[in-house]
PDB file of C-alpha atoms in Angstrom:
ATOM      1  CA  MET A   1     126.472  98.435  88.021  1.00 52.00           C
ATOM      2  CA  SER A   2     124.596  95.040  86.343  1.00 69.00           C
ATOM      3  CA  LYS A   3     120.892  94.631  86.132  1.00 87.00           C
ATOM      4  CA  LEU A   4     120.837  92.140  89.143  1.00 89.00           C
ATOM      5  CA  SER A   5     122.665  94.027  90.768  1.00 87.00           C
ATOM      6  CA  SER A   6     119.998  97.258  91.272  1.00 86.00           C
ATOM      7  CA  PHE A   7     117.300  95.177  92.895  1.00 86.00           C
ATOM      8  CA  LEU A   8     119.651  93.788  95.560  1.00 89.00           C
ATOM      9  CA  LYS A   9     118.558  95.308  98.923  1.00 87.00           C
ATOM     10  CA  GLU A  10     120.820  97.309  99.681  1.00 88.00           C
ATOM     11  CA  ASN A  11     120.433  99.298  96.441  1.00 87.00           C
ATOM     12  CA  VAL A  12     117.018  99.489  96.332  1.00 84.00           C
ATOM     13  CA  LYS A  13     115.962 102.755  97.128  1.00 85.00           C
ATOM     14  CA  GLU A  14     113.939 103.863 100.387  1.00 83.00           C
ATOM     15  CA  GLY A  15     110.268 105.273  98.804  1.00 82.00           C
ATOM     16  CA  LYS A  16     107.994 106.787 100.385  1.00 86.00           C
ATOM     17  CA  ARG A  17     105.827 104.453 102.707  1.00 91.00           C
ATOM     18  CA  SER A  18     103.228 106.387 104.763  1.00 94.00           C
ATOM     19  CA  LYS A  19     101.135 109.662 103.979  1.00 95.00           C
ATOM     20  CA  GLU A  20      99.395 112.589 106.115  1.00 97.00           C
ATOM     21  CA  VAL A  21      96.021 113.238 104.340  1.00 97.00           C
ATOM     22  CA  PHE A  22      93.716 116.377 105.578  1.00 97.00           C
ATOM     23  CA  VAL A  23      90.046 114.182 105.367  1.00 95.00           C
ATOM     24  CA  SER A  24      87.848 116.941 106.565  1.00 96.00           C
ATOM     25  CA  ASP A  25      88.477 120.540 108.212  1.00 96.00           C
ATOM     26  CA  ARG A  26      86.264 118.405 111.082  1.00 96.00           C
ATOM     27  CA  PHE A  27      89.667 117.198 111.848  1.00 97.00           C
ATOM     28  CA  SER A  28      92.630 119.163 113.392  1.00 96.00           C
ATOM     29  CA  GLU A  29      94.780 116.596 112.341  1.00 97.00           C
ATOM     30  CA  PRO A  30      95.315 114.233 108.949  1.00 97.00           C
ATOM     31  CA  ILE A  31      95.593 110.863 109.475  1.00 97.00           C
ATOM     32  CA  THR A  32      98.132 108.868 107.910  1.00 97.00           C
ATOM     33  CA  ILE A  33      97.827 105.944 105.606  1.00 98.00           C
ATOM     34  CA  LYS A  34     100.787 103.713 104.748  1.00 96.00           C
ATOM     35  CA  LEU A  35     102.193 102.060 101.586  1.00 95.00           C
ATOM     36  CA  LEU A  36     101.005  98.249 101.819  1.00 95.00           C
ATOM     37  CA  SER A  37     102.503  95.159 100.959  1.00 93.00           C
ATOM     38  CA  PRO A  38     101.262  92.881  99.125  1.00 93.00           C
ATOM     39  CA  LYS A  39     100.604  89.980 101.476  1.00 96.00           C
ATOM     40  CA  GLU A  40      98.218  92.853 102.977  1.00 95.00           C
ATOM     41  CA  LEU A  41      96.551  93.498  99.397  1.00 94.00           C
ATOM     42  CA  ALA A  42      96.103  89.806  99.492  1.00 94.00           C
ATOM     43  CA  ARG A  43      94.336  89.916 102.827  1.00 95.00           C
ATOM     44  CA  CYS A  44      92.137  92.285 101.811  1.00 94.00           C
ATOM     45  CA  GLN A  45      91.063  90.540  98.969  1.00 93.00           C
ATOM     46  CA  ASP A  46      90.964  87.394 100.220  1.00 94.00           C
ATOM     47  CA  ALA A  47      88.046  89.181 103.209  1.00 93.00           C
ATOM     48  CA  ALA A  48      86.215  90.086 100.404  1.00 93.00           C
ATOM     49  CA  VAL A  49      85.736  87.004  98.565  1.00 94.00           C
ATOM     50  CA  SER A  50      82.680  84.717  99.654  1.00 93.00           C
ATOM     51  CA  ILE A  51      80.886  81.777  97.932  1.00 92.00           C
ATOM     52  CA  ARG A  52      77.140  82.441  96.570  1.00 91.00           C
ATOM     53  CA  ASN A  53      75.353  80.025  94.743  1.00 93.00           C
ATOM     54  CA  LYS A  54      78.345  78.488  94.419  1.00 93.00           C
ATOM     55  CA  LYS A  55      80.007  81.110  92.618  1.00 93.00           C
ATOM     56  CA  PRO A  56      82.733  83.016  94.121  1.00 92.00           C
ATOM     57  CA  PHE A  57      82.000  86.606  94.832  1.00 93.00           C
ATOM     58  CA  PHE A  58      83.667  89.857  95.040  1.00 93.00           C
ATOM     59  CA  ASP A  59      82.266  92.276  97.670  1.00 93.00           C
ATOM     60  CA  THR A  60      83.824  95.767  96.605  1.00 92.00           C
ATOM     61  CA  LYS A  61      82.434  97.156  99.816  1.00 94.00           C
ATOM     62  CA  ALA A  62      84.034  95.116 101.681  1.00 95.00           C
ATOM     63  CA  TYR A  63      87.401  94.852  99.959  1.00 95.00           C
ATOM     64  CA  ASN A  64      87.051  98.349 100.429  1.00 94.00           C
ATOM     65  CA  MET A  65      86.468  98.611 104.107  1.00 96.00           C
ATOM     66  CA  GLU A  66      89.767  95.963 104.487  1.00 96.00           C
ATOM     67  CA  LEU A  67      91.793  98.332 102.615  1.00 96.00           C
ATOM     68  CA  ILE A  68      90.855 101.495 104.752  1.00 97.00           C
ATOM     69  CA  LYS A  69      90.909  99.340 108.355  1.00 97.00           C
ATOM     70  CA  ILE A  70      94.596  97.814 107.489  1.00 97.00           C
ATOM     71  CA  SER A  71      95.392 101.313 105.827  1.00 97.00           C
ATOM     72  CA  ILE A  72      95.338 104.060 108.203  1.00 98.00           C
ATOM     73  CA  ILE A  73      97.724 103.737 111.017  1.00 97.00           C
ATOM     74  CA  GLU A  74      97.302 107.157 112.836  1.00 97.00           C
ATOM     75  CA  PRO A  75      94.607 107.572 114.322  1.00 97.00           C
ATOM     76  CA  ASP A  76      95.260 103.650 115.370  1.00 97.00           C
ATOM     77  CA  LEU A  77      91.971 102.512 115.214  1.00 98.00           C
ATOM     78  CA  LYS A  78      92.027 100.030 117.007  1.00 97.00           C
ATOM     79  CA  SER A  79      92.338 102.230 119.967  1.00 97.00           C
ATOM     80  CA  ALA A  80      90.115 101.200 123.130  1.00 97.00           C
ATOM     81  CA  GLU A  81      90.150 104.918 123.991  1.00 98.00           C
ATOM     82  CA  LEU A  82      88.913 106.039 120.605  1.00 98.00           C
ATOM     83  CA  GLN A  83      86.591 103.009 120.067  1.00 98.00           C
ATOM     84  CA  ASP A  84      85.052 104.042 123.470  1.00 98.00           C
ATOM     85  CA  SER A  85      84.760 107.696 122.392  1.00 98.00           C
ATOM     86  CA  TYR A  86      82.530 106.621 119.426  1.00 98.00           C
ATOM     87  CA  SER A  87      80.847 103.614 121.488  1.00 98.00           C
ATOM     88  CA  VAL A  88      81.922 101.062 119.335  1.00 98.00           C
ATOM     89  CA  MET A  89      83.858  98.209 119.438  1.00 97.00           C
ATOM     90  CA  ASN A  90      85.617  97.075 116.211  1.00 97.00           C
ATOM     91  CA  GLU A  91      87.677  99.176 113.681  1.00 97.00           C
ATOM     92  CA  GLU A  92      85.112  98.786 110.719  1.00 97.00           C
ATOM     93  CA  ASP A  93      82.203 100.900 113.005  1.00 98.00           C
ATOM     94  CA  LEU A  94      84.613 103.116 114.272  1.00 98.00           C
ATOM     95  CA  ILE A  95      85.105 103.953 110.589  1.00 98.00           C
ATOM     96  CA  ASN A  96      81.249 104.073 110.092  1.00 97.00           C
ATOM     97  CA  GLU A  97      80.726 106.567 112.727  1.00 98.00           C
ATOM     98  CA  MET A  98      84.193 108.651 112.595  1.00 97.00           C
ATOM     99  CA  PHE A  99      83.946 109.301 109.007  1.00 98.00           C
ATOM    100  CA  THR A 100      80.769 110.931 106.765  1.00 97.00           C
ATOM    101  CA  GLY A 101      80.382 109.325 103.384  1.00 96.00           C
ATOM    102  CA  ALA A 102      82.754 111.930 101.588  1.00 97.00           C
ATOM    103  CA  GLU A 103      85.725 111.889 104.437  1.00 97.00           C
ATOM    104  CA  PHE A 104      85.581 107.877 103.429  1.00 97.00           C
ATOM    105  CA  THR A 105      85.386 108.390  99.532  1.00 96.00           C
ATOM    106  CA  LYS A 106      87.953 110.801 100.104  1.00 97.00           C
ATOM    107  CA  ILE A 107      90.378 108.408 102.554  1.00 97.00           C
ATOM    108  CA  SER A 108      89.114 104.911  99.605  1.00 95.00           C
ATOM    109  CA  THR A 109      90.454 107.051  96.623  1.00 94.00           C
ATOM    110  CA  GLU A 110      93.967 108.417  98.459  1.00 95.00           C
ATOM    111  CA  VAL A 111      94.924 104.341  99.395  1.00 95.00           C
ATOM    112  CA  ASN A 112      94.059 103.442  95.804  1.00 94.00           C
ATOM    113  CA  GLU A 113      95.751 106.797  94.500  1.00 94.00           C
ATOM    114  CA  PHE A 114      98.759 105.982  97.079  1.00 93.00           C
ATOM    115  CA  ASN A 115      99.308 102.349  96.515  1.00 91.00           C
ATOM    116  CA  SER A 116      98.720 102.777  92.820  1.00 89.00           C
ATOM    117  CA  LEU A 117      95.560 101.083  92.909  1.00 85.00           C
ATOM    118  CA  ASP A 118      93.585 103.355  90.699  1.00 76.00           C
ATOM    119  CA  GLU A 119      95.583 102.340  87.211  1.00 64.00           C
ATOM    120  CA  ASN A 120      94.035 100.587  84.834  1.00 59.00           C
ATOM    121  CA  ILE A 121      95.758  97.934  82.728  1.00 48.00           C
ATOM    122  CA  ASN A 122      94.429  98.594  79.694  1.00 50.00           C
ATOM    123  CA  ASP A 123      95.214 102.665  80.047  1.00 55.00           C
ATOM    124  CA  LYS A 124      98.851 101.110  80.659  1.00 47.00           C
ATOM    125  CA  ILE A 125      99.045  98.834  77.886  1.00 46.00           C
ATOM    126  CA  ASN A 126      98.070 101.306  75.538  1.00 54.00           C
ATOM    127  CA  GLU A 127     100.480 103.798  76.955  1.00 57.00           C
ATOM    128  CA  ALA A 128     102.764 100.734  76.625  1.00 52.00           C
ATOM    129  CA  LYS A 129     101.867 100.104  72.914  1.00 54.00           C
ATOM    130  CA  ASN A 130     102.557 103.848  72.114  1.00 53.00           C
TER     131      ASN A 130
END
């Protein structure tokens, strides 16, 4: 097989696209997170950038919230029934009401690890050199 043919869609192996995460013993079911596309990652980054004092500012908290909002596919954070049960009207407020700080951190860590966003580029460079 030529190198090019290994990149043709029909020859690409299908990887794991979602993962169940048990957030804590407060919930009887796991949440399901998904693998994000480059377009979805860019959307999260764009949502976290603003201009402050005429300079671009990257808001890490906003970025993490966007990552979690877009990554959780079960339960459906857009569900009116779920939002009503927590007396909120949007996904961000639902996340803040539904999860504790420790649970939010666990979800954030799982999302980052599943999407390989926790890998340090300098570590990869040093690994490649050795």
